[in-house]
XYZ file of C-alpha atoms in Angstrom:
770
model
C 3.211 38.085 -21.372
C 4.247 38.442 -25.014
C 3.056 34.913 -25.818
C -0.370 35.614 -24.275
C -0.766 38.818 -26.285
C 0.192 37.131 -29.546
C -2.109 34.179 -28.937
C -5.022 36.431 -27.981
C -4.704 38.194 -31.359
C -4.539 34.927 -33.282
C -7.429 34.436 -35.764
C -9.889 31.832 -34.542
C -9.243 32.481 -30.821
C -12.341 33.408 -28.845
C -10.559 33.616 -25.489
C -6.959 33.303 -24.300
C -6.474 32.795 -20.595
C -3.175 32.814 -18.694
C -3.320 30.318 -15.799
C -1.232 30.051 -12.639
C -1.565 27.433 -9.933
C 0.251 26.876 -6.672
C 0.157 25.166 -3.309
C -2.297 27.155 -1.142
C -4.242 26.307 1.997
C -7.029 27.980 3.949
C -6.638 28.206 7.737
C -9.712 28.014 9.954
C -10.294 30.160 13.033
C -8.416 27.628 15.216
C -5.313 27.751 13.043
C -5.902 24.346 11.411
C -5.787 23.573 7.704
C -9.115 23.198 5.900
C -9.103 20.318 3.439
C -6.438 17.854 2.458
C -2.907 19.221 2.124
C -2.477 17.296 -1.131
C -5.274 19.112 -2.940
C -5.201 22.624 -1.487
C -4.736 24.786 -4.565
C -4.635 28.477 -5.429
C -5.159 29.923 -8.915
C -5.849 33.224 -10.634
C -9.209 34.900 -11.282
C -9.469 36.142 -14.898
C -12.568 38.299 -15.348
C -13.969 39.322 -18.685
C -15.114 42.876 -19.401
C -18.260 42.401 -17.338
C -16.171 41.302 -14.313
C -17.255 37.647 -14.521
C -14.957 34.641 -14.854
C -16.977 31.808 -16.485
C -14.712 29.182 -14.903
C -15.708 30.277 -11.399
C -19.364 31.423 -11.228
C -19.906 33.494 -8.090
C -22.619 32.455 -5.678
C -22.031 35.445 -3.435
C -19.945 38.603 -3.775
C -17.410 39.164 -6.534
C -13.972 37.988 -7.614
C -10.739 39.375 -6.140
C -9.459 42.621 -7.649
C -6.364 43.404 -5.576
C -3.566 41.989 -3.489
C -5.558 41.933 -0.271
C -8.563 40.059 -1.669
C -9.431 36.424 -2.308
C -12.421 34.256 -3.235
C -13.130 30.751 -1.856
C -14.966 27.731 -3.155
C -18.341 27.242 -1.481
C -17.389 23.999 0.309
C -14.340 25.503 1.995
C -16.233 28.653 2.945
C -18.966 26.555 4.571
C -16.489 24.372 6.458
C -14.640 27.395 7.792
C -17.780 29.398 8.521
C -16.560 32.271 6.326
C -18.822 34.920 4.839
C -18.147 37.669 2.297
C -16.281 40.452 4.066
C -14.464 38.197 6.576
C -10.697 38.223 6.935
C -9.212 34.846 5.986
C -5.718 33.542 6.700
C -4.175 31.806 3.694
C -1.201 29.471 4.053
C 1.392 29.194 1.317
C 4.686 27.328 1.173
C 6.160 30.512 2.617
C 4.743 33.340 4.712
C 1.100 33.475 5.773
C -1.237 35.909 3.999
C -4.303 37.648 5.405
C -6.899 38.745 2.876
C -10.504 39.900 2.751
C -13.018 37.435 1.349
C -14.790 39.136 -1.563
C -16.635 36.183 -3.103
C -17.773 32.572 -2.804
C -17.950 30.515 -6.011
C -19.002 27.113 -7.249
C -16.680 24.736 -9.082
C -16.594 21.224 -10.479
C -12.820 20.916 -9.976
C -12.176 17.268 -8.921
C -9.547 18.403 -6.443
C -12.234 20.292 -4.538
C -14.725 17.419 -4.681
C -11.933 15.186 -3.375
C -11.723 17.205 -0.164
C -9.362 19.995 -1.202
C -9.803 23.745 -1.304
C -9.497 26.333 -4.054
C -8.461 29.946 -3.486
C -8.698 32.656 -6.154
C -6.250 35.560 -6.331
C -6.084 38.345 -8.855
C -3.563 37.580 -11.600
C -0.831 39.948 -10.421
C -0.907 38.498 -6.908
C -0.906 34.916 -8.222
C 2.123 35.686 -10.393
C 3.976 37.124 -7.414
C 3.109 34.165 -5.181
C 3.457 31.265 -7.608
C 5.711 32.278 -10.472
C 7.230 35.533 -11.653
C 5.627 38.858 -12.591
C 4.429 38.775 -16.183
C 4.777 34.981 -16.459
C 2.158 32.200 -16.610
C 2.277 28.495 -15.993
C 0.105 27.766 -19.025
C -2.236 29.478 -21.488
C -5.693 28.081 -22.241
C -7.136 28.887 -25.670
C -10.847 28.699 -26.555
C -11.637 28.339 -30.245
C -14.090 30.692 -31.876
C -17.180 29.205 -33.559
C -16.217 27.563 -36.820
C -12.581 26.957 -35.829
C -11.563 23.352 -35.203
C -9.251 22.280 -32.428
C -6.650 20.964 -34.881
C -6.659 24.217 -36.853
C -6.194 26.306 -33.723
C -3.408 24.046 -32.446
C -1.503 24.239 -35.737
C -1.843 28.028 -35.867
C -0.568 28.365 -32.289
C 2.432 26.146 -33.019
C 3.347 28.287 -36.039
C 3.001 31.487 -34.008
C 5.167 30.505 -31.021
C 8.915 30.363 -31.626
C 10.702 27.168 -30.614
C 13.182 29.204 -28.571
C 10.431 30.006 -26.039
C 10.501 26.343 -24.897
C 6.704 26.160 -25.200
C 4.561 23.164 -26.137
C 1.071 23.249 -27.651
C -1.362 20.487 -26.638
C -4.994 19.872 -27.424
C -7.583 20.673 -24.796
C -8.038 16.981 -24.053
C -4.307 16.400 -23.535
C -4.269 17.604 -19.877
C -7.219 15.346 -19.100
C -5.463 12.403 -20.738
C -2.246 13.244 -18.916
C -4.113 13.369 -15.624
C -5.758 10.014 -16.358
C -2.378 8.487 -17.205
C -0.894 9.969 -14.036
C -3.712 8.516 -11.926
C -3.332 5.137 -13.626
C 0.420 5.188 -13.044
C -0.070 6.202 -9.432
C -2.613 3.463 -8.784
C -0.908 0.753 -10.832
C 1.177 -0.470 -7.910
C -1.851 -0.456 -5.651
C -3.849 -2.386 -8.261
C -1.094 -4.976 -8.546
C -0.961 -5.278 -4.758
C -4.731 -5.757 -4.577
C -4.577 -8.437 -7.268
C -1.771 -10.204 -5.397
C -3.800 -10.263 -2.200
C -6.873 -11.406 -4.121
C -4.760 -14.237 -5.499
C -3.697 -15.154 -1.967
C -7.316 -15.211 -0.847
C -8.233 -17.457 -3.798
C -5.266 -19.705 -3.027
C -6.486 -20.107 0.550
C -10.044 -20.682 -0.672
C -8.780 -23.482 -2.917
C -7.840 -25.548 0.137
C -11.265 -25.048 1.668
C -13.110 -25.943 -1.541
C -10.995 -29.076 -2.025
C -11.501 -30.018 1.622
C -15.257 -29.523 1.343
C -15.656 -31.664 -1.756
C -13.404 -34.335 -0.272
C -15.667 -34.544 2.769
C -18.801 -34.475 0.613
C -17.506 -37.391 -1.449
C -16.640 -39.269 1.769
C -20.122 -38.653 3.185
C -21.773 -39.862 -0.009
C -19.734 -43.048 -0.222
C -22.847 -45.278 -0.187
C -24.671 -43.146 -2.778
C -21.717 -43.084 -5.176
C -21.121 -46.809 -4.627
C -24.758 -47.514 -5.538
C -24.290 -45.597 -8.768
C -21.272 -47.733 -9.538
C -23.232 -50.883 -8.601
C -26.070 -50.084 -11.034
C -23.667 -49.570 -13.914
C -22.385 -45.989 -13.753
C -18.953 -45.671 -15.320
C -16.040 -43.966 -13.586
C -16.097 -40.932 -15.886
C -19.828 -40.502 -15.244
C -19.263 -40.323 -11.483
C -16.475 -37.806 -12.070
C -18.747 -35.689 -14.247
C -21.467 -35.767 -11.568
C -19.088 -34.319 -8.964
C -17.701 -31.742 -11.418
C -21.227 -30.706 -12.436
C -22.048 -30.101 -8.788
C -18.841 -28.053 -8.487
C -19.802 -26.025 -11.571
C -23.222 -25.261 -10.090
C -21.610 -24.184 -6.827
C -19.110 -22.072 -8.794
C -21.846 -20.168 -10.652
C -23.812 -19.435 -7.481
C -20.764 -18.599 -5.356
C -19.124 -16.417 -8.036
C -22.360 -14.481 -8.570
C -22.742 -13.957 -4.834
C -19.085 -12.956 -4.574
C -19.507 -10.421 -7.366
C -22.550 -8.936 -5.659
C -20.880 -8.864 -2.272
C -17.856 -7.184 -3.839
C -19.952 -4.497 -5.558
C -22.261 -3.725 -2.646
C -19.582 -2.458 -0.207
C -18.151 -0.023 -2.777
C -20.905 2.533 -2.195
C -20.736 2.002 1.556
C -16.961 2.413 1.435
C -17.314 5.761 -0.305
C -19.779 6.922 2.368
C -17.414 5.774 5.112
C -14.494 7.627 3.535
C -16.628 10.747 3.217
C -17.521 10.511 6.909
C -13.851 10.314 7.879
C -12.969 13.258 5.640
C -11.279 11.355 2.800
C -13.478 12.669 -0.013
C -13.551 11.036 -3.425
C -14.390 12.742 -6.712
C -18.081 12.653 -7.523
C -19.220 10.116 -10.079
C -21.244 6.938 -10.506
C -20.035 3.525 -9.421
C -18.874 1.800 -12.604
C -19.050 -1.981 -12.927
C -17.554 -2.944 -16.276
C -18.462 -5.992 -18.284
C -14.865 -7.181 -18.044
C -15.117 -7.090 -14.244
C -18.206 -9.306 -14.304
C -16.670 -11.726 -16.806
C -13.372 -12.012 -14.961
C -15.112 -12.540 -11.600
C -17.297 -15.339 -12.961
C -14.489 -16.997 -14.910
C -11.963 -16.850 -12.068
C -14.512 -18.085 -9.530
C -15.525 -20.938 -11.784
C -11.951 -21.894 -12.636
C -10.822 -21.914 -8.994
C -13.806 -24.006 -7.888
C -13.399 -26.565 -10.680
C -9.646 -26.770 -10.103
C -10.097 -27.301 -6.363
C -12.765 -29.964 -6.897
C -10.816 -31.843 -9.559
C -8.918 -34.192 -7.217
C -11.999 -35.098 -5.128
C -13.863 -35.702 -8.390
C -11.068 -38.000 -9.588
C -11.135 -39.937 -6.308
C -14.904 -40.423 -6.296
C -14.940 -43.161 -9.033
C -12.432 -45.238 -7.044
C -15.112 -46.095 -4.498
C -15.859 -49.840 -5.018
C -19.496 -50.896 -5.559
C -19.282 -53.091 -2.437
C -19.140 -49.894 -0.390
C -22.898 -49.591 -0.971
C -23.370 -52.305 1.640
C -21.653 -50.292 4.378
C -19.829 -47.042 4.985
C -16.168 -47.366 4.128
C -13.264 -44.980 4.185
C -12.467 -43.247 0.958
C -9.434 -44.811 -0.685
C -6.145 -43.005 -0.417
C -4.918 -40.914 -3.274
C -2.194 -41.982 -5.668
C 0.473 -40.473 -3.414
C 0.346 -42.176 0.000
C 1.601 -40.684 3.264
C 5.134 -41.939 2.640
C 5.258 -40.680 -0.946
C 3.768 -37.348 0.074
C 6.318 -37.029 2.865
C 9.244 -37.753 0.544
C 7.930 -35.210 -1.962
C 7.396 -32.626 0.804
C 10.933 -33.062 2.142
C 12.393 -32.768 -1.369
C 10.428 -29.630 -2.244
C 11.221 -28.007 1.106
C 14.935 -28.785 0.752
C 15.097 -27.265 -2.716
C 13.200 -24.190 -1.458
C 15.560 -23.697 1.482
C 18.596 -24.045 -0.799
C 17.248 -21.502 -3.306
C 16.359 -19.050 -0.546
C 19.796 -19.367 1.055
C 21.465 -18.848 -2.335
C 19.381 -15.777 -3.162
C 19.938 -14.341 0.288
C 23.715 -14.751 -0.019
C 23.803 -12.505 -3.117
C 22.403 -9.572 -1.074
C 21.085 -7.750 -4.133
C 18.508 -7.545 -6.898
C 19.802 -10.720 -8.552
C 18.816 -12.725 -5.484
C 15.172 -11.746 -5.424
C 13.958 -14.271 -7.973
C 15.690 -17.235 -6.244
C 14.346 -16.057 -2.874
C 10.808 -15.658 -4.238
C 10.878 -19.133 -5.824
C 12.539 -20.614 -2.758
C 10.026 -19.178 -0.304
C 7.155 -20.414 -2.476
C 8.654 -23.917 -2.628
C 9.143 -23.950 1.134
C 5.510 -22.999 1.604
C 4.391 -25.757 -0.790
C 6.698 -28.264 0.906
C 5.348 -27.409 4.353
C 1.800 -27.831 3.055
C 2.739 -31.279 1.725
C 4.279 -32.197 5.079
C 1.418 -30.854 7.167
C -0.485 -34.187 7.332
C 2.647 -35.905 8.677
C 3.423 -33.052 11.070
C -0.125 -32.887 12.417
C -0.035 -36.194 14.308
C 3.083 -35.618 16.456
C 2.560 -31.882 16.928
C -1.129 -32.048 17.815
C -0.423 -35.155 19.885
C 1.821 -33.018 22.107
C -1.267 -31.088 23.202
C -2.903 -34.142 24.811
C -1.342 -33.719 28.298
C -2.375 -30.049 28.358
C -6.004 -30.934 27.568
C -6.398 -34.135 29.574
C -6.014 -32.751 33.086
C -7.932 -29.472 32.822
C -10.825 -30.832 30.746
C -10.880 -34.536 31.624
C -13.092 -36.746 29.500
C -14.020 -33.844 27.205
C -10.399 -32.947 26.494
C -9.022 -36.453 26.029
C -10.595 -37.241 22.610
C -10.047 -33.772 21.122
C -6.453 -34.355 19.848
C -7.410 -37.791 18.501
C -10.420 -36.384 16.672
C -8.296 -33.571 15.243
C -5.884 -36.013 13.581
C -8.403 -38.737 12.757
C -8.182 -37.635 9.132
C -4.706 -36.042 8.759
C -5.371 -34.814 5.231
C -8.509 -33.009 6.274
C -6.774 -31.523 9.319
C -3.859 -30.459 7.113
C -6.130 -28.795 4.562
C -7.928 -26.940 7.337
C -4.759 -25.834 9.127
C -3.016 -24.945 5.833
C -5.517 -22.206 5.047
C -4.726 -20.550 8.363
C -0.999 -21.232 7.928
C -0.874 -19.333 4.626
C -2.645 -16.259 5.962
C -0.675 -16.075 9.208
C 2.662 -16.844 7.542
C 2.219 -13.797 5.324
C 1.056 -11.607 8.204
C 3.852 -12.798 10.507
C 6.432 -12.413 7.743
C 5.289 -8.885 6.955
C 5.314 -7.997 10.639
C 8.897 -9.177 11.081
C 9.921 -7.646 7.767
C 8.341 -4.306 8.682
C 9.864 -4.245 12.172
C 13.308 -5.027 10.761
C 13.138 -2.467 7.953
C 11.655 0.181 10.253
C 14.464 -0.241 12.757
C 17.173 -0.172 10.080
C 15.738 2.866 8.290
C 15.182 4.751 11.536
C 18.717 4.059 12.718
C 20.190 5.093 9.379
C 18.109 8.264 9.188
C 19.022 9.329 12.708
C 22.694 8.482 12.124
C 22.866 10.589 8.948
C 21.029 13.619 10.375
C 23.312 15.877 12.395
C 20.815 18.746 12.251
C 18.460 19.502 15.120
C 15.458 20.272 12.886
C 14.046 19.441 9.483
C 11.523 21.858 7.958
C 9.285 20.830 5.063
C 5.730 21.156 3.722
C 3.012 18.707 4.765
C 2.739 17.211 1.270
C 6.347 17.344 0.139
C 5.883 20.394 -2.093
C 8.570 23.014 -2.428
C 9.295 25.325 0.508
C 9.359 29.032 -0.287
C 12.843 30.632 -0.081
C 11.476 33.216 2.374
C 11.186 30.426 4.969
C 14.914 29.806 4.672
C 15.633 33.474 5.295
C 13.208 33.673 8.228
C 14.643 30.587 9.949
C 18.221 31.800 9.499
C 17.335 34.931 11.511
C 15.989 32.983 14.525
C 18.240 33.535 17.590
C 20.329 30.458 18.380
C 20.334 29.067 14.828
C 23.955 28.358 13.886
C 23.684 26.572 10.519
C 20.987 26.324 7.849
C 21.027 24.592 4.475
C 18.245 24.009 1.974
C 18.026 20.692 0.149
C 17.209 21.886 -3.371
C 16.012 19.248 -5.787
C 16.575 19.663 -9.516
C 17.194 17.630 -12.632
C 20.358 17.828 -14.714
C 21.880 15.776 -17.502
C 25.154 14.018 -16.651
C 26.933 12.208 -19.487
C 23.609 11.940 -21.340
C 21.615 10.635 -18.334
C 18.816 12.657 -16.726
C 19.579 12.642 -12.993
C 17.777 14.025 -9.968
C 20.253 15.933 -7.826
C 20.128 17.682 -4.467
C 21.826 21.044 -4.106
C 23.192 21.934 -0.648
C 25.108 24.732 1.007
C 28.681 23.377 0.848
C 29.866 25.612 3.700
C 27.333 24.301 6.223
C 26.145 20.874 5.070
C 28.874 19.078 7.028
C 27.309 20.330 10.264
C 23.828 19.213 9.201
C 24.276 15.838 7.497
C 26.792 13.043 7.944
C 27.647 12.603 4.274
C 29.566 9.347 4.684
C 31.501 8.079 1.691
C 34.962 9.533 1.162
C 36.613 11.468 3.967
C 36.853 14.765 2.055
C 33.281 14.731 0.680
C 32.345 18.093 2.190
C 35.618 19.639 0.984
C 34.827 18.482 -2.559
C 31.491 20.335 -2.424
C 33.266 23.475 -1.251
C 35.556 23.211 -4.289
C 32.482 23.206 -6.554
C 32.682 19.485 -7.315
C 29.906 16.905 -7.052
C 29.379 13.779 -4.932
C 27.912 10.555 -6.302
C 26.738 7.314 -4.737
C 29.166 4.409 -5.310
C 26.618 2.297 -7.215
C 26.003 5.126 -9.721
C 29.732 5.662 -10.155
C 30.260 1.933 -10.736
C 27.507 1.728 -13.386
C 28.877 4.695 -15.315
C 32.568 4.081 -14.850
C 33.211 7.257 -12.856
C 36.084 7.639 -10.417
C 37.162 10.426 -8.089
C 38.526 13.093 -10.422
C 36.410 12.093 -13.440
C 35.212 15.070 -15.489
C 31.684 14.648 -16.859
C 29.502 16.740 -19.154
C 26.508 18.416 -17.488
C 23.374 19.946 -18.967
C 21.592 22.479 -16.733
C 17.813 23.072 -16.450
C 18.003 26.262 -18.526
C 19.625 24.427 -21.434
C 23.196 25.597 -20.888
C 26.019 23.079 -20.743
C 29.293 22.672 -18.956
C 31.595 20.182 -17.229
C 31.883 19.144 -13.578
C 34.307 17.015 -11.601
C 33.406 14.024 -9.451
C 34.984 15.115 -6.173
C 34.136 12.088 -4.036
C 31.597 9.505 -2.990
C 28.669 9.910 -0.599
C 26.825 7.441 1.573
C 23.368 6.076 0.795
C 21.491 8.865 2.578
C 17.740 9.017 3.120
C 17.706 12.814 2.825
C 19.586 12.980 -0.489
C 19.429 11.502 -3.963
C 22.326 9.580 -5.445
C 24.029 12.792 -6.598
C 24.740 15.868 -4.451
C 25.935 19.183 -5.870
C 26.708 22.653 -4.514
C 23.469 24.648 -4.521
C 25.041 27.463 -6.539
C 25.766 25.014 -9.368
C 22.083 24.691 -10.311
C 20.489 27.607 -8.491
C 21.531 30.245 -11.020
C 20.574 28.019 -13.971
C 17.053 26.990 -12.920
C 13.729 28.776 -13.293
C 12.756 28.107 -9.673
C 14.189 26.792 -6.418
C 12.550 23.481 -5.539
C 13.456 23.365 -1.854
C 12.374 19.934 -0.602
C 13.390 20.603 2.999
C 15.546 22.819 5.178
C 18.042 21.404 7.668
C 18.678 23.510 10.784
C 21.338 23.347 13.516
C 21.022 25.356 16.734
C 23.352 26.202 19.588
C 21.164 24.556 22.250
C 19.889 21.570 20.244
C 16.202 20.852 19.820
C 14.109 22.183 22.688
C 10.543 23.508 23.009
C 11.658 27.134 23.221
C 13.651 26.988 19.976
C 10.910 24.985 18.252
C 8.356 27.628 19.145
C 10.667 30.418 17.947
C 11.042 28.739 14.534
C 7.280 28.186 14.252
C 6.646 31.855 14.993
C 9.292 32.883 12.457
C 7.388 31.070 9.681
C 4.066 32.520 10.826
C 2.588 29.397 12.491
C 1.936 28.075 9.007
C 0.006 24.744 9.161
C 1.311 23.807 5.707
C 4.885 23.728 7.002
C 6.097 21.269 9.637
C 9.031 21.795 11.991
C 10.401 18.360 12.895
C 12.984 17.657 15.557
C 15.034 14.465 15.502
C 12.392 12.302 17.241
C 9.808 13.667 14.780
C 12.001 12.610 11.852
C 12.189 9.127 13.310
C 8.424 8.983 13.842
C 7.690 10.227 10.318
C 9.733 7.364 8.892
C 7.941 4.894 11.169
C 4.549 6.224 10.092
C 5.255 5.589 6.422
C 6.314 1.990 7.099
C 3.447 1.387 9.526
C 0.875 2.767 7.073
C 2.030 0.350 4.380
C 1.943 -2.543 6.835
C -1.533 -1.616 8.068
C -2.846 -1.709 4.509
C -1.270 -5.117 3.955
C -2.633 -6.433 7.244
C -6.118 -5.315 6.284
C -5.889 -7.096 2.946
C -4.416 -10.272 4.420
C -7.190 -10.327 7.003
C -9.394 -11.601 4.157
C -7.241 -14.731 3.928
C -7.545 -15.280 7.687
C -11.317 -14.791 7.494
C -11.521 -17.406 4.745
C -9.414 -19.712 6.914
C -11.890 -19.248 9.785
C -14.709 -20.306 7.479
C -12.632 -23.334 6.554
C -12.287 -24.376 10.196
C -16.044 -23.928 10.686
C -16.677 -26.029 7.583
C -14.348 -28.806 8.676
C -15.787 -29.011 12.176
C -19.349 -29.030 10.874
C -18.527 -31.894 8.516
C -16.635 -33.710 11.259
C -19.603 -33.421 13.632
C -21.911 -34.764 10.930
C -19.629 -37.726 10.249
C -19.366 -38.545 13.963
C -23.020 -38.151 14.808
C -23.298 -41.832 15.843
C -20.146 -41.564 17.968
C -21.409 -38.360 19.608
C -24.793 -40.007 20.228
C -23.102 -42.968 21.904
C -21.050 -40.609 24.066
C -24.225 -38.809 25.107
C -25.947 -42.128 25.830
C -23.218 -43.237 28.265
C -23.347 -39.980 30.191
C -21.415 -37.224 28.366
C -23.506 -34.098 28.891
C -24.046 -31.321 26.374
C -21.542 -28.917 27.898
C -18.766 -31.519 27.609
C -19.732 -32.251 24.013
C -19.399 -28.524 23.250
C -16.062 -28.433 25.053
C -14.783 -31.446 23.075
C -15.619 -29.818 19.741
C -14.161 -26.478 20.814
C -10.899 -28.088 21.913
C -10.673 -29.927 18.594
C -11.063 -26.613 16.775
C -8.551 -25.023 19.126
C -5.738 -27.503 18.542
C -6.204 -27.373 14.749
C -6.154 -23.552 14.732
C -3.166 -23.216 17.067
C -1.302 -25.826 15.005
C -1.944 -23.809 11.824
C -1.020 -20.538 13.526
C 2.237 -21.881 14.977
C 3.218 -23.311 11.589
C 2.369 -19.948 10.012
C 4.652 -18.064 12.421
C 7.570 -20.398 11.624
C 7.061 -20.114 7.855
C 6.593 -16.321 8.193
C 9.914 -15.996 10.012
C 11.627 -17.920 7.209
C 9.918 -15.718 4.612
C 11.138 -12.540 6.348
C 14.661 -13.976 6.762
C 14.926 -14.716 3.063
C 13.589 -11.362 1.836
C 15.730 -9.337 4.234
C 18.856 -10.886 2.733
C 18.075 -9.319 -0.648
C 17.898 -5.847 0.944
C 21.290 -5.861 2.635
C 22.904 -4.036 -0.280
C 20.685 -1.027 0.511
C 20.488 -1.467 4.277
C 23.757 -3.109 5.373
C 22.763 -3.097 9.061
C 19.509 -4.920 8.392
C 18.870 -7.767 10.839
C 15.812 -9.899 11.456
C 13.749 -8.562 14.345
C 10.995 -10.727 15.774
C 8.398 -8.590 17.580
C 7.646 -11.059 20.350
C 4.472 -9.275 21.347
C 3.303 -9.678 17.759
C 4.291 -13.360 17.677
C 2.318 -13.948 20.872
C -0.543 -12.052 19.281
C -0.505 -14.330 16.221
C -0.697 -17.424 18.436
C -3.468 -15.758 20.412
C -5.211 -15.113 17.105
C -5.066 -18.859 16.481
C -6.798 -19.419 19.832
C -9.464 -16.835 18.971
C -10.010 -18.400 15.553
C -10.394 -21.819 17.147
C -12.913 -20.600 19.714
C -14.997 -18.591 17.245
C -14.957 -21.260 14.553
C -16.302 -23.867 16.982
C -19.343 -21.890 18.133
C -21.834 -23.213 15.596
C -20.457 -26.798 15.207
C -20.301 -27.198 19.009
C -23.903 -26.059 19.416
C -24.978 -28.427 16.625
C -23.187 -31.370 18.219
C -24.629 -30.654 21.676
C -28.195 -30.380 20.369
C -28.104 -33.671 18.417
C -30.866 -36.113 19.398
C -29.316 -39.159 21.064
C -31.647 -41.800 19.604
C -31.508 -40.335 16.111
C -27.716 -40.157 16.232
C -27.363 -43.761 17.433
C -29.769 -44.987 14.790
C -28.045 -43.155 11.912
C -26.246 -45.364 9.485
């Protein structure tokens, strides 16, 4: 309070405002939380002499003036159906509060426009709920006319003593800090999106190369005529590359437009499902446009380079008749030898990286998995003949004359079949690998979490914010509760390193968590000593009995003893301390969760008693052991679902590749199809033949993708064994069957248009085509 008074009297200050903010939610008439738990905020109402707070202009009623009054933002009041004078239940990280609604206000706070809620209390009530009486979280200063921001900042810094542990920032600093925080929070997501975009472009490269290869093959006579009339090799190459450049410009422009258009629709869809975004225009930067056009052009030209190089090799004599395009510089045997060599090196690197079982093995595994994928792609033309040939007996009997030529047609051009199947192989290998990786990690994490939790319940807030100490006291009084311990998170300095620690009740923690590590770990906590994870102790040279310097949150210093080692626990950080060690030396108690043990275990009656004890607060969850397991599964499943959605783009591109290949194949074989029709093959059998050809190519690509995905998961899991020693590869067989079924679906859908085209071809025209 002294700082606020001194700053208010500072020359050049027009207004000094003490601000408090805390985790606050509004409960509707059904007991459910209004708004997103991540952005439900409470703050203090600071009226001027006329009773108006310019930050929160009232649309109805007035601001709160006492402990039993609140004001709500207009959006939350509308959603809850609240009017001035109603009684509103407000949820905090502790006990529930009932207050009379005195006003409804408007605000441009982005947390509210993002789907959250904002509750106003009078300052005294906000201090009691969020901080301490007479204390503020921050002080906002408004400069008087004629006073610059820099002048006011310098004067405030001179006024406040350094011993108050206060920092003076410009008014734009919080906005910049929030921008940096958002950028940091979304950086990983941005990287992930770019990675998946790269995968989609990688898959598209195969399709573009395949398309131009087929176009060059179809235009053999035209290109041969150009060579016959004197066109040089480089001129033919430039013709094909110019066509690729034109396609690149059109396709990249369309891709940019298609990418921009769904952004507005996506925002509307998120709004409909309740995931509100801050208001603002859709921004399309010049860099975005330039990068999209450049990347699209570069990928198209790169993919068309080899077909363009092969085009000049067509001899002029080919103008007299249609001939096969000459083979590339690396024939089937050379390509096979190269594929075997690359695959062998990739397997060796992956096995080496996996054997290290740590961070040092991740680079070898990443390189090895990539080389294996490249090697398999090189071997795909050689694998296609024997593998697809195995499908002949399964197609001959059920489909007869329509099924017999399908495998032969599929491998008529092994390179084209390989390019088509490879696009699907890449997408499904990543999806299958992630599925196996997620199932394995989920099982290991669930088993470890359940094994380490001896408590019957875990109590925490819905967004991971601190739990109020009053909840701890209320739960401890519930009949049947035999042991309770908070997990208090704080930050201390140990031997010059800032470390996050968890403070626990040393007398009861042994009944709530299986600490692992050394046998006397719990006894060490009772002696006032600390526990550390073995990897931290190894890095810093600590042993049992080591005495280390500690700096507490309030600035005081001391020394503590390393009493033992702890296991790698999900519920704790790498360092565990007795709660009393930091509790008396910290400004607040950041209780991350509360572990509870009862006499009768977890049962509905005890669960309901605990929920009543905390006031049926929707901001606080009471989780039994199965709930803890499910919460861990949800976090893994959510990440996997996002990845599946992104990788679906690669599969969609692969589907387009199959459609493209079949359409080109039908065009090339129009005379053959016409002859088949002329000797009695009806339209339905022609459609069946094309569909079966698509089916065997798609299933071949899908099966190869599942095998490569299993290898990918096997390699990556080996690098995680240092953190999850019990990690084993789990193949979700239902998922594997689903991936193969997806290959069948892709084959059927991709053949719809080419099969219809083939069946509708005019017999005489097809026979007469050259």
